XYZ file of C-alpha atoms in Angstrom:
613
model
C 110.511 -69.549 60.548
C 111.580 -72.156 58.042
C 114.316 -74.605 58.953
C 117.577 -73.848 57.142
C 119.845 -76.567 58.510
C 119.265 -80.182 57.460
C 121.146 -83.422 57.938
C 122.501 -84.705 54.664
C 121.482 -88.153 53.415
C 124.081 -90.892 53.737
C 124.504 -91.165 49.968
C 125.612 -87.517 49.802
C 127.945 -87.765 52.779
C 129.584 -90.815 51.223
C 130.144 -88.867 48.002
C 131.681 -86.006 49.978
C 133.993 -88.473 51.714
C 134.807 -89.988 48.340
C 135.964 -86.566 47.190
C 138.575 -86.584 49.940
C 139.696 -90.216 49.620
C 139.082 -91.075 45.950
C 140.883 -88.608 43.711
C 141.579 -90.915 40.767
C 141.883 -94.641 40.006
C 145.343 -94.734 41.591
C 143.935 -93.574 44.939
C 141.304 -96.330 44.791
C 144.033 -98.909 44.243
C 146.119 -97.456 47.077
C 143.264 -97.814 49.575
C 142.426 -101.336 48.458
C 146.055 -102.484 48.487
C 146.452 -101.152 52.026
C 143.484 -103.273 53.091
C 144.994 -106.325 51.369
C 148.335 -105.876 53.141
C 146.624 -105.277 56.504
C 144.765 -108.560 55.908
C 148.083 -110.410 55.740
C 148.099 -111.068 51.995
C 151.289 -112.539 50.532
C 150.108 -112.448 46.914
C 148.263 -109.482 45.392
C 147.039 -109.008 41.823
C 145.868 -105.699 40.309
C 143.988 -105.508 37.007
C 142.761 -102.298 35.346
C 141.057 -101.363 32.082
C 141.036 -97.940 30.403
C 143.386 -96.542 33.057
C 141.027 -97.695 35.826
C 137.938 -95.873 34.627
C 136.267 -98.965 33.221
C 137.582 -101.572 35.661
C 139.738 -102.000 38.750
C 140.077 -105.476 40.224
C 142.177 -106.328 43.296
C 142.677 -110.002 44.229
C 144.508 -111.082 47.367
C 145.020 -114.193 49.489
C 144.549 -112.461 52.848
C 142.459 -113.777 55.752
C 139.164 -112.662 54.158
C 135.928 -111.708 55.947
C 132.801 -113.373 57.221
C 129.404 -112.444 55.819
C 128.676 -110.108 58.743
C 132.054 -108.367 58.551
C 131.754 -107.958 54.788
C 128.412 -106.138 55.190
C 129.748 -103.988 58.025
C 132.825 -103.018 55.998
C 130.568 -101.048 53.649
C 129.330 -98.836 56.468
C 131.091 -95.548 57.152
C 133.632 -95.567 59.976
C 133.450 -99.342 60.270
C 136.951 -100.739 60.851
C 138.767 -103.597 62.515
C 141.924 -101.536 63.087
C 141.006 -99.401 66.113
C 138.499 -99.525 68.961
C 139.141 -96.522 71.239
C 140.589 -93.025 70.855
C 143.789 -94.190 72.558
C 144.389 -96.542 69.619
C 144.981 -93.491 67.424
C 148.255 -92.913 69.294
C 149.625 -96.329 68.358
C 148.519 -97.048 64.781
C 150.606 -99.739 63.116
C 148.216 -100.667 60.295
C 148.026 -98.870 56.955
C 144.287 -98.272 57.126
C 142.214 -97.230 60.132
C 139.569 -94.663 59.121
C 136.871 -97.047 57.858
C 136.000 -94.720 54.965
C 137.634 -96.295 51.913
C 135.158 -99.041 50.968
C 131.916 -97.056 51.416
C 133.441 -94.034 49.656
C 134.566 -96.106 46.667
C 131.261 -97.986 46.525
C 129.328 -94.710 46.470
C 130.893 -93.536 43.180
C 131.118 -96.808 41.245
C 129.557 -100.147 40.475
C 131.181 -102.169 43.218
C 131.527 -105.897 43.842
C 133.055 -107.476 46.960
C 133.709 -111.228 47.164
C 135.448 -112.622 50.225
C 135.965 -115.870 52.081
C 137.698 -116.834 55.310
C 140.013 -119.839 55.307
C 137.770 -121.841 57.669
C 134.523 -121.100 55.843
C 132.894 -123.473 53.353
C 131.649 -120.673 51.119
C 132.334 -117.057 50.425
C 130.140 -113.959 50.377
C 129.478 -111.734 47.371
C 128.033 -108.233 47.754
C 127.037 -106.052 44.816
C 126.698 -102.277 45.340
C 125.750 -99.629 42.805
C 126.202 -95.948 43.604
C 126.302 -96.659 47.337
C 123.173 -98.842 47.411
C 123.428 -102.564 48.136
C 121.797 -104.479 45.279
C 122.489 -108.103 46.160
C 124.131 -110.276 48.829
C 124.712 -113.946 48.074
C 126.986 -116.921 48.710
C 129.744 -117.733 46.262
C 132.524 -120.231 45.751
C 136.081 -118.907 45.774
C 139.540 -119.420 47.243
C 140.300 -117.873 50.654
C 140.947 -114.173 50.376
C 139.184 -111.162 48.874
C 138.358 -109.957 45.368
C 137.109 -106.383 44.892
C 135.915 -105.118 41.507
C 135.305 -101.421 40.848
C 133.604 -100.693 37.503
C 132.697 -97.375 35.854
C 134.352 -95.183 38.468
C 132.614 -91.798 38.943
C 129.690 -92.872 36.733
C 127.293 -90.943 38.997
C 129.578 -87.923 39.583
C 130.312 -86.556 36.080
C 132.046 -83.481 37.497
C 134.755 -85.694 39.010
C 134.951 -87.792 35.878
C 135.876 -84.740 33.793
C 138.967 -84.131 35.916
C 140.506 -87.501 35.051
C 143.356 -87.492 32.549
C 143.897 -89.780 29.586
C 143.962 -93.538 30.067
C 147.739 -93.582 29.568
C 148.285 -90.939 32.259
C 146.027 -92.677 34.757
C 147.753 -95.986 34.017
C 151.077 -94.345 34.818
C 149.766 -93.154 38.198
C 148.483 -96.641 38.931
C 151.884 -98.118 38.086
C 153.634 -95.680 40.439
C 151.222 -96.565 43.237
C 151.723 -100.309 42.856
C 155.518 -99.820 42.656
C 155.525 -97.883 45.957
C 153.532 -100.626 47.616
C 155.764 -103.321 46.155
C 158.931 -101.670 47.479
C 157.412 -101.356 50.944
C 156.737 -105.113 51.175
C 159.446 -107.202 49.453
C 158.017 -110.312 51.095
C 154.740 -109.924 49.135
C 154.328 -110.873 45.462
C 152.624 -108.257 43.258
C 151.195 -108.357 39.763
C 149.816 -105.466 37.694
C 148.020 -105.852 34.358
C 146.511 -103.094 32.214
C 144.050 -103.947 29.447
C 145.126 -107.602 29.640
C 148.806 -106.605 29.228
C 151.089 -107.410 32.144
C 153.020 -104.324 33.309
C 154.654 -105.603 36.485
C 155.214 -108.960 38.148
C 157.473 -109.280 41.169
C 158.007 -112.367 43.273
C 158.835 -112.461 46.970
C 162.424 -111.303 47.427
C 164.685 -108.966 49.400
C 164.650 -105.177 49.254
C 167.573 -104.721 46.848
C 166.063 -107.105 44.310
C 162.640 -105.494 44.719
C 164.136 -102.068 43.953
C 165.816 -103.536 40.871
C 162.455 -104.909 39.736
C 160.715 -101.553 40.096
C 163.313 -98.896 39.129
C 165.682 -100.917 36.929
C 168.661 -103.217 37.329
C 171.242 -100.594 36.387
C 170.012 -98.186 39.051
C 169.756 -100.872 41.727
C 173.313 -102.047 41.045
C 174.610 -98.623 42.112
C 172.772 -98.533 45.454
C 174.490 -98.413 48.837
C 173.068 -99.713 52.099
C 172.015 -97.379 54.902
C 171.645 -98.479 58.507
C 171.624 -96.151 61.487
C 169.919 -95.603 64.828
C 169.791 -92.380 66.791
C 167.504 -91.408 69.660
C 165.194 -94.381 69.177
C 164.813 -93.622 65.458
C 166.040 -96.320 63.074
C 166.821 -95.639 59.418
C 167.449 -98.507 56.985
C 167.365 -98.956 53.237
C 169.395 -98.130 50.138
C 170.499 -94.884 48.499
C 172.212 -94.054 45.212
C 175.415 -92.176 44.546
C 175.742 -89.086 42.334
C 175.876 -91.147 39.131
C 172.323 -92.474 39.570
C 169.986 -89.506 39.903
C 166.660 -88.496 38.395
C 165.106 -85.186 37.419
C 162.012 -85.882 39.572
C 161.282 -87.438 42.954
C 159.543 -90.442 41.374
C 162.318 -92.844 42.473
C 162.415 -91.594 46.083
C 160.555 -94.137 48.226
C 160.298 -93.033 51.865
C 158.329 -94.955 54.479
C 157.389 -94.198 58.071
C 156.669 -97.423 59.976
C 156.010 -99.126 56.631
C 153.686 -96.388 55.312
C 154.668 -94.476 52.167
C 154.775 -90.748 52.874
C 155.638 -87.531 51.079
C 156.789 -85.508 54.045
C 158.568 -82.146 53.842
C 160.734 -82.874 56.878
C 161.902 -86.175 55.434
C 162.597 -84.735 51.982
C 164.465 -81.743 53.446
C 166.703 -84.051 55.487
C 167.465 -86.133 52.379
C 168.337 -83.137 50.219
C 170.470 -81.641 53.005
C 172.459 -84.878 53.167
C 172.924 -84.816 49.370
C 173.838 -81.136 49.361
C 177.098 -80.784 47.497
C 176.915 -84.367 46.236
C 174.395 -83.940 43.411
C 173.408 -80.932 41.324
C 170.442 -78.823 42.265
C 167.276 -79.955 40.536
C 168.422 -83.594 40.604
C 167.056 -86.224 42.967
C 168.553 -89.516 44.169
C 167.166 -93.013 43.853
C 166.453 -94.395 47.296
C 164.234 -96.588 49.435
C 164.339 -95.552 53.099
C 162.437 -97.064 55.990
C 162.173 -94.899 59.110
C 161.046 -96.786 62.188
C 160.022 -95.012 65.380
C 157.524 -95.641 68.189
C 153.928 -95.287 66.897
C 153.212 -92.660 69.528
C 155.942 -90.440 68.070
C 154.160 -89.920 64.740
C 150.610 -88.795 63.955
C 149.300 -90.350 60.731
C 145.784 -88.956 61.224
C 146.576 -85.690 59.442
C 145.135 -86.022 55.931
C 142.552 -88.385 54.390
C 145.112 -89.706 51.881
C 147.533 -90.476 54.765
C 150.480 -89.258 52.668
C 151.313 -86.600 55.237
C 152.340 -87.198 58.834
C 153.259 -85.088 61.831
C 156.191 -85.897 64.126
C 156.288 -85.190 67.830
C 160.086 -84.730 67.640
C 160.449 -83.260 64.198
C 164.060 -82.103 64.575
C 165.130 -85.484 65.983
C 163.724 -87.329 62.962
C 165.329 -84.829 60.597
C 168.752 -85.069 62.249
C 168.691 -88.881 62.541
C 167.808 -89.276 58.857
C 170.390 -86.745 57.695
C 173.117 -88.305 59.872
C 172.377 -91.807 58.569
C 172.625 -90.689 54.935
C 175.718 -88.544 55.455
C 177.417 -91.466 57.172
C 177.242 -93.328 53.855
C 177.746 -90.449 51.426
C 180.852 -89.009 53.068
C 182.670 -92.309 52.448
C 181.930 -92.118 48.688
C 181.407 -95.908 48.605
C 180.930 -95.870 44.828
C 184.690 -95.201 44.646
C 186.186 -96.841 47.707
C 184.954 -100.374 47.019
C 185.236 -100.479 43.271
C 186.339 -103.843 41.935
C 189.319 -103.345 39.669
C 188.982 -105.432 36.501
C 191.854 -107.731 35.624
C 194.270 -106.264 33.068
C 194.063 -107.711 29.558
C 196.143 -110.808 28.872
C 199.454 -110.122 27.148
C 202.625 -112.035 26.348
C 204.715 -112.111 29.511
C 208.466 -111.452 29.239
C 210.748 -114.418 30.064
C 211.179 -114.837 33.802
C 212.266 -117.508 36.240
C 215.327 -118.553 38.210
C 217.095 -120.275 35.282
C 216.697 -117.158 33.130
C 218.124 -114.912 35.837
C 221.104 -117.257 36.328
C 221.942 -117.159 32.589
C 221.870 -113.362 32.545
C 224.051 -113.204 35.690
C 226.631 -115.541 34.152
C 226.854 -113.425 31.012
C 227.264 -110.274 33.076
C 230.030 -111.843 35.166
C 231.869 -112.904 31.998
C 231.677 -109.439 30.483
C 233.087 -107.853 33.632
C 236.277 -109.884 33.252
C 237.183 -107.661 30.309
C 235.705 -104.257 31.005
C 234.725 -102.234 34.050
C 232.331 -99.433 33.272
C 233.214 -96.202 35.098
C 230.479 -94.634 37.254
C 227.701 -92.968 35.229
C 228.197 -89.682 37.034
C 231.883 -89.432 35.908
C 231.727 -91.269 32.598
C 234.142 -89.403 30.227
C 233.096 -88.491 26.741
C 234.713 -90.853 24.189
C 236.900 -89.178 21.598
C 237.155 -90.669 18.143
C 240.339 -90.773 16.129
C 240.453 -90.241 12.459
C 240.094 -93.935 11.761
C 236.967 -94.135 13.866
C 238.506 -95.981 16.783
C 237.797 -94.997 20.359
C 240.740 -93.434 22.214
C 239.262 -93.710 25.702
C 241.542 -95.929 27.867
C 240.089 -99.196 29.052
C 241.365 -101.042 32.142
C 241.003 -104.781 32.581
C 240.020 -105.810 36.094
C 239.358 -109.010 37.973
C 235.746 -110.082 38.333
C 234.066 -108.850 41.551
C 233.559 -111.259 44.415
C 230.014 -110.149 45.162
C 227.166 -111.348 42.940
C 225.966 -108.997 40.285
C 222.426 -107.556 40.666
C 220.640 -108.332 37.440
C 217.599 -106.362 36.265
C 214.632 -108.182 34.814
C 213.833 -107.572 31.137
C 212.212 -104.199 30.581
C 208.472 -104.177 31.250
C 205.994 -102.469 28.915
C 205.326 -98.799 29.752
C 203.490 -98.337 33.017
C 202.311 -95.001 34.444
C 204.059 -93.697 37.512
C 202.526 -95.481 40.527
C 201.260 -93.604 43.538
C 202.706 -94.137 46.995
C 202.041 -97.610 48.339
C 201.550 -96.246 51.847
C 198.000 -95.125 51.117
C 195.214 -97.635 50.656
C 192.635 -95.075 49.478
C 191.042 -95.157 46.055
C 192.596 -91.929 44.752
C 196.025 -92.562 46.285
C 196.145 -95.990 44.650
C 195.735 -94.498 41.171
C 198.742 -94.597 38.842
C 199.470 -91.110 37.519
C 199.703 -90.846 33.734
C 199.886 -87.053 33.440
C 197.874 -83.885 32.928
C 195.667 -82.851 30.037
C 195.178 -79.216 29.029
C 196.450 -78.081 32.403
C 192.999 -78.791 33.896
C 192.469 -82.537 34.065
C 194.509 -85.300 35.681
C 194.836 -88.586 33.799
C 195.259 -91.653 35.987
C 194.961 -95.406 35.643
C 193.126 -97.898 37.847
C 193.563 -101.422 36.526
C 191.991 -101.436 33.067
C 190.223 -98.109 33.616
C 191.238 -94.589 32.638
C 190.280 -92.173 35.430
C 189.949 -88.481 34.493
C 189.917 -86.058 37.434
C 188.842 -82.408 37.335
C 191.651 -80.835 39.350
C 189.600 -77.723 40.176
C 186.651 -79.753 41.495
C 188.990 -82.023 43.470
C 190.907 -79.104 44.983
C 187.641 -77.332 45.764
C 186.283 -80.344 47.672
C 189.481 -80.645 49.726
C 189.466 -76.922 50.555
C 185.761 -76.988 51.431
C 186.164 -79.891 53.863
C 189.105 -78.160 55.561
C 187.062 -74.982 55.930
C 184.179 -76.946 57.463
C 186.504 -78.610 59.956
C 187.962 -75.248 60.931
C 184.511 -73.682 61.308
C 183.294 -76.496 63.544
C 186.450 -76.198 65.626
C 185.689 -72.566 66.458
C 186.157 -70.516 63.315
C 187.804 -70.450 59.911
C 191.514 -69.756 60.145
C 192.243 -66.239 58.874
C 195.368 -64.511 57.580
C 195.981 -60.840 58.318
C 197.045 -58.868 55.272
C 200.485 -57.251 55.361
C 198.990 -54.250 53.576
C 195.235 -53.962 54.373
C 193.120 -52.868 51.427
C 190.230 -50.440 51.294
C 187.060 -51.441 49.508
C 184.301 -49.113 48.355
C 180.895 -50.697 48.897
C 177.364 -49.849 47.906
C 174.936 -48.768 50.610
C 173.377 -52.211 50.577
C 176.754 -53.965 50.898
C 177.765 -51.647 53.726
C 174.538 -52.498 55.550
C 175.317 -56.199 55.164
C 178.755 -55.674 56.714
C 177.194 -53.899 59.680
C 174.641 -56.668 60.183
C 176.967 -59.647 59.727
C 180.353 -58.327 60.883
C 180.693 -60.781 63.774
C 179.516 -63.663 61.614
C 182.019 -62.712 58.909
C 184.795 -62.936 61.493
C 183.756 -66.560 62.149
C 184.515 -67.444 58.522
C 187.855 -65.598 58.408
C 186.983 -62.051 57.264
C 188.006 -58.943 59.240
C 186.221 -55.915 57.777
C 186.665 -52.610 59.623
C 184.569 -49.491 58.918
C 186.598 -46.681 57.372
C 183.915 -44.040 57.005
C 180.918 -43.785 54.741
C 180.510 -47.005 52.763
C 184.235 -47.807 52.725
C 185.693 -50.692 54.698
C 189.230 -51.874 55.389
C 189.832 -55.507 54.554
C 192.315 -56.444 57.273
C 192.132 -60.249 57.071
C 190.893 -62.998 54.742
C 190.460 -66.764 55.154
C 193.987 -68.193 55.056
C 193.136 -70.644 52.269
C 191.934 -67.760 50.068
C 194.997 -65.503 50.436
C 196.924 -64.960 47.231
C 193.711 -64.946 45.175
C 191.305 -62.167 44.244
C 190.339 -61.407 47.827
C 188.289 -58.305 47.079
C 186.061 -60.144 44.613
C 185.581 -62.876 47.197
C 184.442 -60.274 49.748
C 181.879 -58.900 47.320
C 180.602 -62.388 46.464
C 180.182 -63.259 50.143
C 178.352 -59.993 50.825
C 176.024 -60.679 47.896
C 175.076 -64.076 49.352
C 174.570 -62.626 52.829
C 172.324 -59.868 51.441
C 169.833 -62.535 50.351
C 169.540 -63.929 53.894
C 167.785 -60.915 55.389
C 168.486 -61.698 59.037
C 171.571 -62.809 60.916
C 169.620 -65.743 62.329
C 169.794 -67.384 58.894
C 173.613 -67.265 58.779
C 174.152 -70.753 60.198
C 171.724 -72.212 57.678
C 173.725 -70.713 54.808
C 177.181 -71.550 56.153
C 177.720 -74.429 53.719
C 177.075 -72.174 50.709
C 179.412 -69.523 52.098
C 182.210 -71.989 52.744
C 181.732 -73.462 49.273
C 182.129 -69.974 47.815
C 185.374 -69.435 49.752
C 186.674 -72.846 48.675
C 185.909 -72.097 45.032
C 187.895 -68.841 45.199
C 190.827 -70.421 47.043
C 191.828 -73.157 44.575
C 193.300 -73.409 41.105
C 191.107 -72.517 38.148
C 191.504 -72.995 34.440
C 194.901 -73.848 32.955
C 197.285 -74.657 35.798
C 200.127 -77.136 35.291
C 200.897 -79.343 38.302
C 204.012 -81.318 39.123
C 203.693 -85.028 39.910
C 204.446 -84.246 43.539
C 201.479 -81.835 43.660
C 199.223 -84.340 41.918
C 200.210 -87.057 44.393
C 199.491 -84.742 47.326
C 196.081 -83.802 45.884
C 195.120 -87.460 45.419
C 196.210 -88.248 48.975
C 194.157 -85.338 50.311
C 191.113 -86.602 48.393
C 191.246 -89.905 50.265
C 191.199 -88.007 53.552
C 188.155 -86.008 52.470
C 184.475 -86.764 53.031
C 182.184 -86.716 49.950
C 185.312 -86.963 47.774
C 183.427 -87.899 44.605
C 181.892 -84.463 44.039
C 182.707 -80.797 44.510
C 180.681 -78.730 47.038
C 178.302 -77.686 44.261
C 177.521 -81.295 43.325
C 179.613 -81.548 40.153
C 181.499 -84.829 39.707
C 185.209 -84.906 40.532
C 186.145 -87.860 38.319
C 184.988 -89.799 35.288
C 186.003 -93.332 34.348
C 186.487 -94.764 30.872
C 186.915 -98.520 30.719
C 189.278 -100.335 28.402
C 186.282 -101.892 26.669
C 184.872 -98.443 25.859
C 188.188 -97.356 24.343
C 188.412 -100.512 22.266
C 184.938 -99.831 20.893
C 185.985 -96.306 19.907
C 188.975 -97.655 17.975
C 186.926 -100.566 16.591
C 189.127 -103.189 18.187
C 186.167 -105.224 19.448
C-alpha cells in the first residue's frame, strides 16, 4: 500500500505557523516590539511603508545578540525566555513561544542586524522566504535592527486579505500606541512613508496617555489603585464626560501584557453600569498585577487572550477598584472653582462704617421708627402733609447695628453645613419645572431634577436590598390586576424574588393577581404600570437563577417610576434637600441609566454667546 502520511517540509510548517502569528503588518510589529521590550530596550523606532506591505523596520537599543544566538533565533521554538515546562507557569516576559522570527522570515524578505554591547562588530543575516541567503559581520550601534520587506510576497492568498495602506497604517498605529502606554519609561517613535506619526519620550503614565489618546481626554482621567486577594489594580479611568463609541481607548494589561479579555471587559462595564450610556466605552489604562502562576498566557498564538485560575476573584477585584473611584464622582467633588470676575467693590472699611453709624445716631435723635410689624399706614391731608404722629425720643445707649452697602444680586446660598459639591451650589431657581439652575463660582450648573431624584432613589433601593430587602408599603385598598398568561407565569416563577424588591402579588384565580404591597418609594405613583414593567423585564430572564444578575436593572426601573417626571415645580426647601441627598449618593453624576445629572456652562462660554469677548 502507498504511504498516505508524510512529514511536511520546514518551509511549509513555518508558513502554517505564520498564518497563526502573522495576520497583518500590525501583528508583525507587535511580535517584534515584544522582543525589543524583552531585550531591555529604552528607545524603540518603528518605520513602515505602504501600510507595512513594502517595509517594516524596527530599531531598538536593547542588549542585542551574538552571532550564534542570532542564527538560532531564526529556528522554530528557539527562545531565551523559557527552559522547562515548569517555566510556563511563571511567564513574566512578553514573548516565549520562539515562533515569531522564523514565521515572519518565512513570508517576507527579512534582514536581522544585531550587536551586543561588548562586541566589536555586529551580525547581519539576510533571509528570503524562510531560506538564509547570507550571514556577515556589520558595523552598528548596540541593539537590534529588523527589516521586513514585501510581506506575504510568497503567499498571495494572504496578501489579498490585507486592506488598504491607510487601514493597515491605522492598525499599526493602534498597536504601537498600546505598547507605548504599557511602558511609559520607554521612548517610542512611529513613522509612515517618511512622515512621523508618533513620538513619545520617557515619561509617567498620565503623560503617556495624553500623548496617545489626546490631552483633553487625559486631563479628565482619575487615578485607580486597589488591592484585593493578592490582585493589584492600578491606572487611570475617565468619567462619563470622556467616553468613546468603540473600545479603542481601553488599554488593559495583565502583568504588563496587553489583553482583550472578556472577564476584564465585563468587570469594567459592570463598574460603569449606570454611569455611562449603553454602547459607549470609557477611556482607561488599567494594569492588573497578579502572581504569574495565577494566569495562563499560553492560550492563543497572538497572546491577546488569557485564562485565569481565579476568574471570579479577578473580576471582583477589578470591579471593586473601579467602583471605588466612580461612586465618589471625582469629576465633581474636586472641581476647582474659577475666581469670580473682577468688579468694582462697594466702599468698605472701619472708617466708612463709623461715618454711617454716626449719621444713624444723629437721625435717631429726631425720629424713632415704629416696628415694621405694627407700622401704621400714613394718612395724607388735603395739603399733602402727613398726619401720622411722630414722637421725639432720646438717642439709644447701645450702638446701632449698621448694614453694609447693598451687594449686587447673589443667588440664594445653600446650607454651609454641607461640604459636598451639590450642597455648596447657590440656588438660582427652576427652569420649565424640570431643570434646576445653580451657580458654582463663575459657572452655571444645570441639573436634571428627574435624573438627580432617580439616582438618589436608586441608591436608597440598593441599600435597602443589600440590607435584606426593599422596604414595601401595604396598600390600604389592594388592587386587582388582570395579567396575560405569560405575565401570570412570571409571577408564579418569581413571586418570592418579587417580595425581595417590595412587591406582594397574591393569586386571585385564573390570571388575576391582587397587588397587596408596592415598594414604599413607588407608592403614590402608577403602581400597576410599574408591576407590568417589572414583569416584562423578568420575562426576559427565563430562569429565577438570573434574578440577582438583573437586580440593578429592576431597581433602576422602580427608581424611575418613583420620582418626579416632566413639569414639577419644587420649592427651595425641596431643592436644597435634593442637592444634599445627591452629596450622600454614590455615582451622583449620572442617573442609573447612565444619563448625565448636570451640565456646566462657564462664564466664558456665556460671554462668547453674547459677544462680550
